[in-house]
Amino acid sequence: MTASESIRITVLGSGTSVGVPMIGCRCAVCRSDDPRDKRLRPSVHVKFGGRGVLIDTTPDFRQQALRAQIERVDAILFTHSHADHVMGLDDVRPFNYQQGGVIPVHGSEEAIAAIRRSFHYIFDEGATESSRPRLATHAFDGAPIDLYGLEFTPVRLNHGKGTAFGFRFGRAAYLTDHSDIPEESMELLAGLDVLFLDALRHKPHPTHSTVERSLQSVEKLAPGRAFFTHICHDLGHACTEERLPSHVRLAYDGLEIEVAG
Ligand SMILES: [Zn+2]
Ligand SMILES: [Zn+2]
Ligand SMILES: [Zn+2]
């Protein structure tokens, strides 16, 4: 792609691991009529130069792909291997049928190993009578990944005691699950137009950032705009946004953002 081409980011899901509404919950946010309070599991689709890159395959992926009318999945990037980020992987099969070929899948060594265990049948060498996704796994080490002319740089994040990765591409970055952004990763996040970041709720959580902590990250990194994601049912969309600075918004399912390439 050329620098003048734009990148379109579609939020497929902005919710935490159980989604919003949460099964069985009768709280005000779970019963809200505001469509922005209906949050599927967290993922984005990145479209540029006629290509589509998917970040994570949530348990809601089929529904998300239909709703967003996703036309292509030319590569998949995994942030980490937690269930809310990987469990929809089997549902990429229609993209194999329609596009032909094999879809490259990138993740950390740890994430790729976990995905190969969880979906062992996809990677079994033997013949099968059923259809299974056609994927090629690649472990990344932190170096930028060139996908169809756009570089995606893995950004290491602390996710409680574990590690997750965000990705920077062009002047945008998507940092889901994290409790902290390590100092060396902050350097990769200078000069952003758009920054997506984890903001689970107000109350502290061992593995996730909060609204307050993510506001501090926004202040340090000074992106043009920031969008919070991985949101739980503690945060109603309208009443939370009222108290945020105007360049910081809550992401919502279906939100589309355009960024310069
Ligand atoms: Zn998550
Ligand atoms: Zn609730
Ligand atoms: Zn996680």
mmCIF file of C-alpha atoms in Angstrom, residues 11-16 39-44 85 173-178 195-201 208-211 214 226-232 235 248-253 255:
data_model
loop_
_atom_site.group_PDB
_atom_site.id
_atom_site.type_symbol
_atom_site.label_atom_id
_atom_site.label_comp_id
_atom_site.label_asym_id
_atom_site.label_seq_id
_atom_site.Cartn_x
_atom_site.Cartn_y
_atom_site.Cartn_z
ATOM 1 C CA VAL A 11 -14.648 -2.453 16.035
ATOM 2 C CA LEU A 12 -16.165 -5.944 15.928
ATOM 3 C CA GLY A 13 -16.564 -6.128 19.686
ATOM 4 C CA SER A 14 -15.870 -3.756 22.591
ATOM 5 C CA GLY A 15 -16.871 -5.957 25.526
ATOM 6 C CA THR A 16 -15.041 -7.851 28.220
ATOM 7 C CA ARG A 39 -20.847 -5.405 23.611
ATOM 8 C CA LEU A 40 -19.570 -8.561 21.964
ATOM 9 C CA ARG A 41 -16.121 -9.911 22.775
ATOM 10 C CA PRO A 42 -13.119 -7.699 21.845
ATOM 11 C CA SER A 43 -11.728 -7.641 18.311
ATOM 12 C CA VAL A 44 -11.083 -5.290 15.400
ATOM 13 C CA HIS A 85 -9.761 -13.774 21.945
ATOM 14 C CA ALA A 173 -2.459 1.188 17.737
ATOM 15 C CA TYR A 174 -4.759 -1.407 19.272
ATOM 16 C CA LEU A 175 -3.876 -2.355 22.852
ATOM 17 C CA THR A 176 -6.481 -4.658 24.318
ATOM 18 C CA ASP A 177 -5.899 -6.742 27.485
ATOM 19 C CA HIS A 178 -3.276 -5.113 29.695
ATOM 20 C CA LEU A 195 -5.108 4.655 20.114
ATOM 21 C CA PHE A 196 -7.424 1.874 21.296
ATOM 22 C CA LEU A 197 -6.868 0.690 24.833
ATOM 23 C CA ASP A 198 -8.247 -1.575 27.537
ATOM 24 C CA ALA A 199 -10.420 0.176 30.154
ATOM 25 C CA LEU A 200 -12.417 -2.539 31.877
ATOM 26 C CA ARG A 201 -14.145 -0.466 34.577
ATOM 27 C CA HIS A 208 -6.901 -5.120 33.208
ATOM 28 C CA SER A 209 -6.493 -1.376 33.002
ATOM 29 C CA THR A 210 -9.158 0.933 34.377
ATOM 30 C CA VAL A 211 -10.686 4.133 33.030
ATOM 31 C CA SER A 214 -5.956 4.401 30.753
ATOM 32 C CA ALA A 226 -8.304 7.463 22.086
ATOM 33 C CA PHE A 227 -10.992 4.805 22.320
ATOM 34 C CA PHE A 228 -11.485 2.573 25.339
ATOM 35 C CA THR A 229 -12.419 -1.083 24.821
ATOM 36 C CA HIS A 230 -12.765 -4.451 26.673
ATOM 37 C CA ILE A 231 -15.498 -2.745 28.692
ATOM 38 C CA CYS A 232 -17.566 -4.505 31.366
ATOM 39 C CA LEU A 235 -19.691 1.301 32.508
ATOM 40 C CA VAL A 248 -11.294 10.127 24.587
ATOM 41 C CA ARG A 249 -14.394 8.047 23.777
ATOM 42 C CA LEU A 250 -15.673 4.599 24.575
ATOM 43 C CA ALA A 251 -15.470 2.262 21.590
ATOM 44 C CA TYR A 252 -18.681 0.512 20.653
ATOM 45 C CA ASP A 253 -19.526 -2.431 18.420
ATOM 46 C CA LEU A 255 -17.608 1.830 15.273
#
